[in-house]
Coordinates of C-alpha atoms in Angstrom, one line a residue:
X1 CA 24.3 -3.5 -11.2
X2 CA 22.5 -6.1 -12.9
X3 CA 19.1 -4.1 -13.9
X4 CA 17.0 -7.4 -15.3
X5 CA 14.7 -7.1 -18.1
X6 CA 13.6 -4.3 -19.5
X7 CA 10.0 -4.8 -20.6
X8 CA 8.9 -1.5 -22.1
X9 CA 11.9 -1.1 -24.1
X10 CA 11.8 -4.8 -25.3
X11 CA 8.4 -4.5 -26.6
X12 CA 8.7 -0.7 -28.2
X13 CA 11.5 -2.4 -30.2
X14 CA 9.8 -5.6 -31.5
X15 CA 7.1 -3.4 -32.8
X16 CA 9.3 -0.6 -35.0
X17 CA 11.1 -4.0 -36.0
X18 CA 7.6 -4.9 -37.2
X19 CA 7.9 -1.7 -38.8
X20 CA 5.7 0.5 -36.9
X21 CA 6.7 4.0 -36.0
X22 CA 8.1 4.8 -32.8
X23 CA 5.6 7.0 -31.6
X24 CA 2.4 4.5 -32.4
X25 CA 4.6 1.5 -30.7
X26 CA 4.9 3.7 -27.7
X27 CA 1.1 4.5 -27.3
X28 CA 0.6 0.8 -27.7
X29 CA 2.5 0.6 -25.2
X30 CA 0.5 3.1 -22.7
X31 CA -2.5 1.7 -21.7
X32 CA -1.4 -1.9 -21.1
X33 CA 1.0 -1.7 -17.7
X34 CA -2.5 0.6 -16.4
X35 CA -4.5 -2.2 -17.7
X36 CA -1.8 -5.0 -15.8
X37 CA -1.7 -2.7 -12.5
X38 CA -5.6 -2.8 -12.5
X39 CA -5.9 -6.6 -12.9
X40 CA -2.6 -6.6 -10.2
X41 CA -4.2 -4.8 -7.4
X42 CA -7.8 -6.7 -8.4
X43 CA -6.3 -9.8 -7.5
X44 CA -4.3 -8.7 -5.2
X45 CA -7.3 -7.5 -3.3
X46 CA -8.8 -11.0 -3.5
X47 CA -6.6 -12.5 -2.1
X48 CA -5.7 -10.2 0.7
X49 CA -10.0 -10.8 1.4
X50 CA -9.0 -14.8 1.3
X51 CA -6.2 -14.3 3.8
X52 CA -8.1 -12.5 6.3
X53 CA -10.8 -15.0 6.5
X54 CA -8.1 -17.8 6.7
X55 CA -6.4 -16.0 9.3
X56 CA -9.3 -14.7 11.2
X57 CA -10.2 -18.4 11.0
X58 CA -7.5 -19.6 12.7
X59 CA -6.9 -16.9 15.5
X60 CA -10.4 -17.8 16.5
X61 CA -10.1 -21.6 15.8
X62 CA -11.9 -21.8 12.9
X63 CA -12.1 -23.7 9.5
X64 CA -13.4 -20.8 7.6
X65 CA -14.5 -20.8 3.9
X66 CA -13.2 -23.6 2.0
X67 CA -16.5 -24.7 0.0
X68 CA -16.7 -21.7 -2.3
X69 CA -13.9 -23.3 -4.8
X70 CA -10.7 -25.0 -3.7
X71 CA -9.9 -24.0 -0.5
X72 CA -12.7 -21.3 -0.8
X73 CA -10.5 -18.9 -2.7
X74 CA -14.0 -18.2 -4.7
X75 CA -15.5 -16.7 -1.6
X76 CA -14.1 -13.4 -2.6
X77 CA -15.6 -13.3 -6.3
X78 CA -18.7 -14.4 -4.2
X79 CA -18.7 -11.4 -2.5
X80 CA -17.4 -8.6 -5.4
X81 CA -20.6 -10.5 -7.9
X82 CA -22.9 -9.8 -4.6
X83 CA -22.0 -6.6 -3.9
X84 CA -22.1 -5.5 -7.8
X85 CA -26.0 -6.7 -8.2
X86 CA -26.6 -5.4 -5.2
X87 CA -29.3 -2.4 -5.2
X88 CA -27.7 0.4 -5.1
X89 CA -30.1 3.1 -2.5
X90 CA -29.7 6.5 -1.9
X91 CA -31.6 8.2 1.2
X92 CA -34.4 10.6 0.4
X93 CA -32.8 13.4 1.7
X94 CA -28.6 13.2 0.9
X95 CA -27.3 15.5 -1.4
X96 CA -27.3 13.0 -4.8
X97 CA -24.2 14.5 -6.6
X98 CA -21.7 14.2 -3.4
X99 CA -23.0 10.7 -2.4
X100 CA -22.0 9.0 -5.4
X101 CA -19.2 11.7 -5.8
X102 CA -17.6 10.4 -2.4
X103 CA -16.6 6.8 -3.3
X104 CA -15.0 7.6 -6.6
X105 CA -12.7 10.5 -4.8
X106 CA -11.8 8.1 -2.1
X107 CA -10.8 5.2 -4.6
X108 CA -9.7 6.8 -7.4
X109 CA -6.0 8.2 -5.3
X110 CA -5.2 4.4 -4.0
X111 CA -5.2 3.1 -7.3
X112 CA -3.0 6.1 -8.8
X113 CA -0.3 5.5 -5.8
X114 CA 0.3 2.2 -8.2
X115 CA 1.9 4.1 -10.7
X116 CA 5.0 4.8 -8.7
X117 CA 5.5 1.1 -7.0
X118 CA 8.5 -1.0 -8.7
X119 CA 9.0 -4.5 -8.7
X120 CA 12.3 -4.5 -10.4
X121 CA 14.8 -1.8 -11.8
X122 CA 12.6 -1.0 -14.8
X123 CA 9.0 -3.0 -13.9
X124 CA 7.5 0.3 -13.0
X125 CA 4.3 2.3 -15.0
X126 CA 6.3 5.5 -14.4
X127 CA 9.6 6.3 -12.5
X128 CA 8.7 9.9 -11.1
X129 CA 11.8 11.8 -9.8
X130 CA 9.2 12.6 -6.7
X131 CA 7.2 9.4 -6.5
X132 CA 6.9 8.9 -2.3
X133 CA 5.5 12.3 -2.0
X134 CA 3.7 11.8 -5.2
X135 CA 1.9 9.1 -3.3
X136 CA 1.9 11.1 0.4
X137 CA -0.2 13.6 -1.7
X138 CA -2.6 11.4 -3.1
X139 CA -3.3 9.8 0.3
X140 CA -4.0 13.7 1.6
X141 CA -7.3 13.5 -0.9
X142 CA -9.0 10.3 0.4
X143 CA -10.1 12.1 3.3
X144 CA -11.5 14.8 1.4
X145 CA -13.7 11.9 0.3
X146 CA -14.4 9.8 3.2
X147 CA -15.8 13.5 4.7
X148 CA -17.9 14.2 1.1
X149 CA -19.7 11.1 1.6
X150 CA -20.2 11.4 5.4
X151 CA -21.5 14.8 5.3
X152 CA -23.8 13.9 2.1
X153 CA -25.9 10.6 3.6
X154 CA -27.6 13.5 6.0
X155 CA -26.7 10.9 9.0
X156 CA -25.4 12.2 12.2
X157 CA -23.2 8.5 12.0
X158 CA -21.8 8.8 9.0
X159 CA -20.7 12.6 9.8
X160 CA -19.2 11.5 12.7
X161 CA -17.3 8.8 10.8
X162 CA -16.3 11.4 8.7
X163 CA -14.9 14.0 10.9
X164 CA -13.2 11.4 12.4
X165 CA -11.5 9.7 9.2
X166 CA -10.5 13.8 8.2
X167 CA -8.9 13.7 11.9
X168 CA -7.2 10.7 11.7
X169 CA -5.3 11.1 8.7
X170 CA -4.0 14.5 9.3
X171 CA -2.8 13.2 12.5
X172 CA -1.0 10.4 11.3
X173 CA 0.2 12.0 7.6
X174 CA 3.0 14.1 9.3
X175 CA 4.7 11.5 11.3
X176 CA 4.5 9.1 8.2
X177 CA 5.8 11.8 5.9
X178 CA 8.5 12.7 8.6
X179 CA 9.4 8.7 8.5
X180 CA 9.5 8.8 4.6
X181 CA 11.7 11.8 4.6
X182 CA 14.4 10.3 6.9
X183 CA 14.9 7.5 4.6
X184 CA 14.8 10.0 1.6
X185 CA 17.8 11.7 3.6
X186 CA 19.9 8.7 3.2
X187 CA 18.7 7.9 -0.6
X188 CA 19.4 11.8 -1.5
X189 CA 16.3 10.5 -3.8
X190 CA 12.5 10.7 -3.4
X191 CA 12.3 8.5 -6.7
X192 CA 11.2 4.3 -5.1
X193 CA 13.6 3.1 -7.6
X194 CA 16.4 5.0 -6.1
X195 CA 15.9 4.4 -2.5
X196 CA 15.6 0.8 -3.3
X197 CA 19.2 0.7 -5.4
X198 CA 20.8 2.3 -2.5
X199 CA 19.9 -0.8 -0.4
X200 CA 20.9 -3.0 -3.1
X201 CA 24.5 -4.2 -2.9
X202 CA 25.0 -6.3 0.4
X203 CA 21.6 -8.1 0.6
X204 CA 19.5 -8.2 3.3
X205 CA 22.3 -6.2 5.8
X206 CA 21.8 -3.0 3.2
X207 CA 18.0 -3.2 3.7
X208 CA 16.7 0.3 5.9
X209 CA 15.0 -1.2 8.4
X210 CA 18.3 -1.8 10.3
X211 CA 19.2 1.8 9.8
X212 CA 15.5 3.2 10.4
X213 CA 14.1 1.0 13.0
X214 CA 11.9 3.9 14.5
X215 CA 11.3 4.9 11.6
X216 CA 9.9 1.2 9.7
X217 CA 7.7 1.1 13.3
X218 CA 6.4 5.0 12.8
X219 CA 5.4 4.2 8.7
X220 CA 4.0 0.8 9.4
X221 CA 2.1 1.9 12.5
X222 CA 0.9 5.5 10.2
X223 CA -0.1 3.5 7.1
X224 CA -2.1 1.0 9.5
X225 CA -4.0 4.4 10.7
X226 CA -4.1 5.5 7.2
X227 CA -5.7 2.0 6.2
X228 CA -8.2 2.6 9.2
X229 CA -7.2 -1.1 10.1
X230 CA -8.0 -2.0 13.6
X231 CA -7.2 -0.6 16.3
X232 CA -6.9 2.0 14.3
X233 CA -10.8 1.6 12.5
X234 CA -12.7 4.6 14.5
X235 CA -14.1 5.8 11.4
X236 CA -16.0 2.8 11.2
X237 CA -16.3 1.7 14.6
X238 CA -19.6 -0.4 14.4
X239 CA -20.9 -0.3 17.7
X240 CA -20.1 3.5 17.8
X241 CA -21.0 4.7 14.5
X242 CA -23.1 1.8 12.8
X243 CA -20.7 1.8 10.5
X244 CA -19.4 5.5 10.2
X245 CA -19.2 7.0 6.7
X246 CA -20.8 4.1 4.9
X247 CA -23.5 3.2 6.9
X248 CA -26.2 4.5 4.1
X249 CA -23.8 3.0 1.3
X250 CA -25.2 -0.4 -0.6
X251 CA -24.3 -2.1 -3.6
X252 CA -21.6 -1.0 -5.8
X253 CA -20.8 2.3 -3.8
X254 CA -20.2 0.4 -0.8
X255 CA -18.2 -2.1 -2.9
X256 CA -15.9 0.7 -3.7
X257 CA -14.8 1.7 -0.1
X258 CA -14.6 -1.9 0.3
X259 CA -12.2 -2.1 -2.2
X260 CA -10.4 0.7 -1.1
X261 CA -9.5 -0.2 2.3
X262 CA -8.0 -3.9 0.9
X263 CA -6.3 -2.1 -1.8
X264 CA -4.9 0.8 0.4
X265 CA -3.5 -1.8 2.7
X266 CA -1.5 -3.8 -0.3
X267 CA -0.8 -0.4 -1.4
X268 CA 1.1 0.4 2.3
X269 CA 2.5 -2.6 2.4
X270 CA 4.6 -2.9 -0.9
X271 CA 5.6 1.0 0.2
X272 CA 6.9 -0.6 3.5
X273 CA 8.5 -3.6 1.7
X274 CA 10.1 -0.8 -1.2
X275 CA 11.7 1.7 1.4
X276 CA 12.8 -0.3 4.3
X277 CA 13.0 -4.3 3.2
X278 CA 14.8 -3.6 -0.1
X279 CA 11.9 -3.7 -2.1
X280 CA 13.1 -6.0 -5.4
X281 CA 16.4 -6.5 -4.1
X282 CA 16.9 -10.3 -2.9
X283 CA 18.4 -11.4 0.4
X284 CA 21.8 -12.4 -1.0
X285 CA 22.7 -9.8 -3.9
X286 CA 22.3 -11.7 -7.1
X287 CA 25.4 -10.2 -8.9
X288 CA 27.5 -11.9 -6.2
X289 CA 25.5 -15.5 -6.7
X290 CA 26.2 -14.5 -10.6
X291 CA 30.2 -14.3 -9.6
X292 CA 30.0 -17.8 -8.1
X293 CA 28.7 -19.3 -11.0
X294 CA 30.1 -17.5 -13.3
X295 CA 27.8 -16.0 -15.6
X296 CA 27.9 -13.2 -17.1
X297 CA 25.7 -10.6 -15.3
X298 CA 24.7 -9.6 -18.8
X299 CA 23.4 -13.1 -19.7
X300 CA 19.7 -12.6 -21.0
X301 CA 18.7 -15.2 -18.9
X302 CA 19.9 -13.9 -15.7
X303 CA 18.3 -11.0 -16.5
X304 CA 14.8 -12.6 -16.5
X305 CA 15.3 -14.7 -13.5
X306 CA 16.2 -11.4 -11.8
X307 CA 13.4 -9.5 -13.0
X308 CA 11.4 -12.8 -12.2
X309 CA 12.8 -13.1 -8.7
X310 CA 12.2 -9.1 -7.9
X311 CA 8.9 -9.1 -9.0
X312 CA 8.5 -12.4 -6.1
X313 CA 10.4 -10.5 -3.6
X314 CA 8.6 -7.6 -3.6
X315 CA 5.1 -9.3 -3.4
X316 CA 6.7 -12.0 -1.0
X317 CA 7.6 -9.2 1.5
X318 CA 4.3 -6.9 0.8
X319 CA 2.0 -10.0 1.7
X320 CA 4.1 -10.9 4.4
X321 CA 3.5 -7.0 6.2
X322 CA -0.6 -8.1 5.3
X323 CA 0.0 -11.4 6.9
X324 CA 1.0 -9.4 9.9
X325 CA -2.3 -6.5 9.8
X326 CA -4.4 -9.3 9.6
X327 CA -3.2 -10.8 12.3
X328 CA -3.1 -7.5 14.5
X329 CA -6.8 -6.8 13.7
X330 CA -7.6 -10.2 15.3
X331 CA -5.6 -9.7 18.1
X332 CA -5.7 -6.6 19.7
X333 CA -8.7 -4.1 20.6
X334 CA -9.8 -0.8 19.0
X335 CA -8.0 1.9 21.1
X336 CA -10.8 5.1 21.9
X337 CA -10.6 8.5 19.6
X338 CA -8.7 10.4 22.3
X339 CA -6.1 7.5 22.2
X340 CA -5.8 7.6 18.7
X341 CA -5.4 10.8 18.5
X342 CA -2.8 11.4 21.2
X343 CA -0.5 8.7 19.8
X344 CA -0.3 10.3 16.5
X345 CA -0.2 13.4 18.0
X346 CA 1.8 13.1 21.2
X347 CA 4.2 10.1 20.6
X348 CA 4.6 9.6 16.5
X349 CA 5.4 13.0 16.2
X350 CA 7.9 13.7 18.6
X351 CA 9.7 10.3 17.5
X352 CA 9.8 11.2 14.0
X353 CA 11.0 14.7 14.7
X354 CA 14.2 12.7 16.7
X355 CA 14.8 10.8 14.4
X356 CA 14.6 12.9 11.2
X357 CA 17.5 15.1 13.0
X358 CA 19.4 11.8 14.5
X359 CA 19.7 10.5 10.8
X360 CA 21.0 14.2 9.8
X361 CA 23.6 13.6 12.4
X362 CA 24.6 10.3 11.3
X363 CA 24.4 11.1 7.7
X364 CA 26.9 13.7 8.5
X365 CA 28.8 11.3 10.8
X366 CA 29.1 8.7 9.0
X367 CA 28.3 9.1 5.3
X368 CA 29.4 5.8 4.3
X369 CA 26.7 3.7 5.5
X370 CA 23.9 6.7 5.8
X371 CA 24.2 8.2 2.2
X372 CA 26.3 11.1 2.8

């Protein structure tokens, strides 16, 4: 397996060849793939705020911005630099310390998910031996948030937006984390950069989606809810709740959930594209192209264009998953709370348990092409 570039142990080097010590090279090291992942999923928030507005455009016949810069790909910047001198209010009578607490809690777990998403064999900040439940647990403490700051505004909304958000994502965490554990079966790994590797090999027929159908429609469907993307917004729901847990939020706190919900949704959508569409792996397995052109899968240069080309795969298929929950907000209704509720409860459930235990009985079955 060719394993492309590695970057950390690339740079470590040239700096003890400088003649630095190996233990200051490697905390030069540290800080700059956080610093990369935060300017990463910055942009990548921007433009996941440019798509939907060109989509929404479009699904309602629209032109939509394309003023603010070329193509209005500045509208977004417009908005964060509006938001950030925004004043930032807090109501007479909220409890102070939770208000502003509340944001932070919620953001703060999206952007640690990060750490455990690859874009090639070794273009990861950290390869944790449990990183899908690494990132299953740190989706369990948004909530924890999105209730802090709806119980702290002292507004019967944004309670209500609360309780609902605390509701929603314990309904839908179980049938997601039974969806993650099927494909964990077959990987006999919960480390990302294992369950993609045991899709690599035969291109796109290797990929999990043909081998977890149900279980690709129960995580996509669960991280939509988790997103509170519509339908699936009741938290929110404006002509319900004003605007449920945010409605006394301004400025730079409301900036944050903001942030959050675009950055949550790239998050889920790279976690999609990494357990069930191969994550880094190309369509047509590059050793094989390799073999047909004969170069050595060794060659330095192969190994950049294959760390080049997993790095585009991965966003390719991520944005491709946004493409589509953009589209699905502007296209179908918000479903009521009971709904909600009983499809995590009633349907995703009993679906995941089936087919957690069918893909025990094919792994037994046939262990060849289900990780036995």
């Amino acid at each position: 397996m060719n394993s492309g570039i590695d970057l950390q142990g690339t740079f470590i080097q040239s700096l003890m060849d400088l003649g630095l010590p190996a233990g200051t090279a490697k905390a030069i090291w540290m800080p700059l793939p956080m610093i990369l992942m935060l300017i990463g999923a910055t942009v990548g928030v921007l433009v996941c705020v440019w798509q939907e507005r060109k989509i929404s455009a479009a699904a309602q016949q629209r032109i939509g911005p394309e003023f603010i810069g070329p193509l209005g790909l500045l509208a977004p910047v417009a908005d964060g630099l509006k938001l950030v001198f925004k004043e930032d209010i807090i109501p007479a009578k909220a409890d102070r310390g939770l208000f502003t607490i509340g944001p932070i809690i919620v953001v703060l777990p999206v952007f640690l998910s990060y750490l455990i998403v690859p874009f090639g064999q070794n273009l990861l900040i950290t390869n944790v031996g449990m990183g899908v439940f690494l990132w299953i647990a740190l989706s369990s403490i948004q909530p924890i948030g999105l209730l802090m700051a709806g119980y702290a505004s002292n507004n019967k909304y944004a309670l209500l937006g609360g309780l609902r958000a605390a509701a929603q994502s314990i309904s839908y965490e179980i049938p997601l984390a039974l969806a993650v554990l099927a494909v964990v079966m077959m990987s006999n790994s919960l480390s990302t950069v294992d369950i993609v590797n045991q899709q690599s090999g035969y291109g796109i027929l290797g990929w999990n989606v043909w081998r977890q159908p149900a279980g690709f429609v129960i995580f996509w469907i669960s991280a939509l809810a988790e997103c509170e993307r519509m339908p699936f917004d009741l938290p929110e729901a404006e002509e319900e709740l004003v605007a449920g847990y945010q409605t006394e939020y301004s400025g730079m706190k409301f900036a944050l959930f903001y942030l959050s919900s675009y950055v949550n949704l790239v998050l889920s959508a790279l976690l999609v594209s990494v357990l069930y569409l191969g994550g880094w792996d190309f369509p047509i397995p590059i050793n094989l192209m390799a073999g047909w052109l004969g170069v050595s899968v060794d060659n330095p240069v192969l190994q950049i264009v294959t760390a080049s080309l997993g790095i585009t795969m991965t966003v390719l298929k991520a944005y491709f998953l946004v493409f589509l929950a953009i589209l699905l907000r502007w296209t179908v209704p918000r479903v009521r709370i009971d709904q909600l509720l009983d499809l995590g409860w009633k349907f995703l459930l009993p679906i995941g348990l089936v087919n957690l235990l069918l893909t025990a009985a094919l792994k037994l079955a046939f262990p060849f092409a289900f990780g036995g």
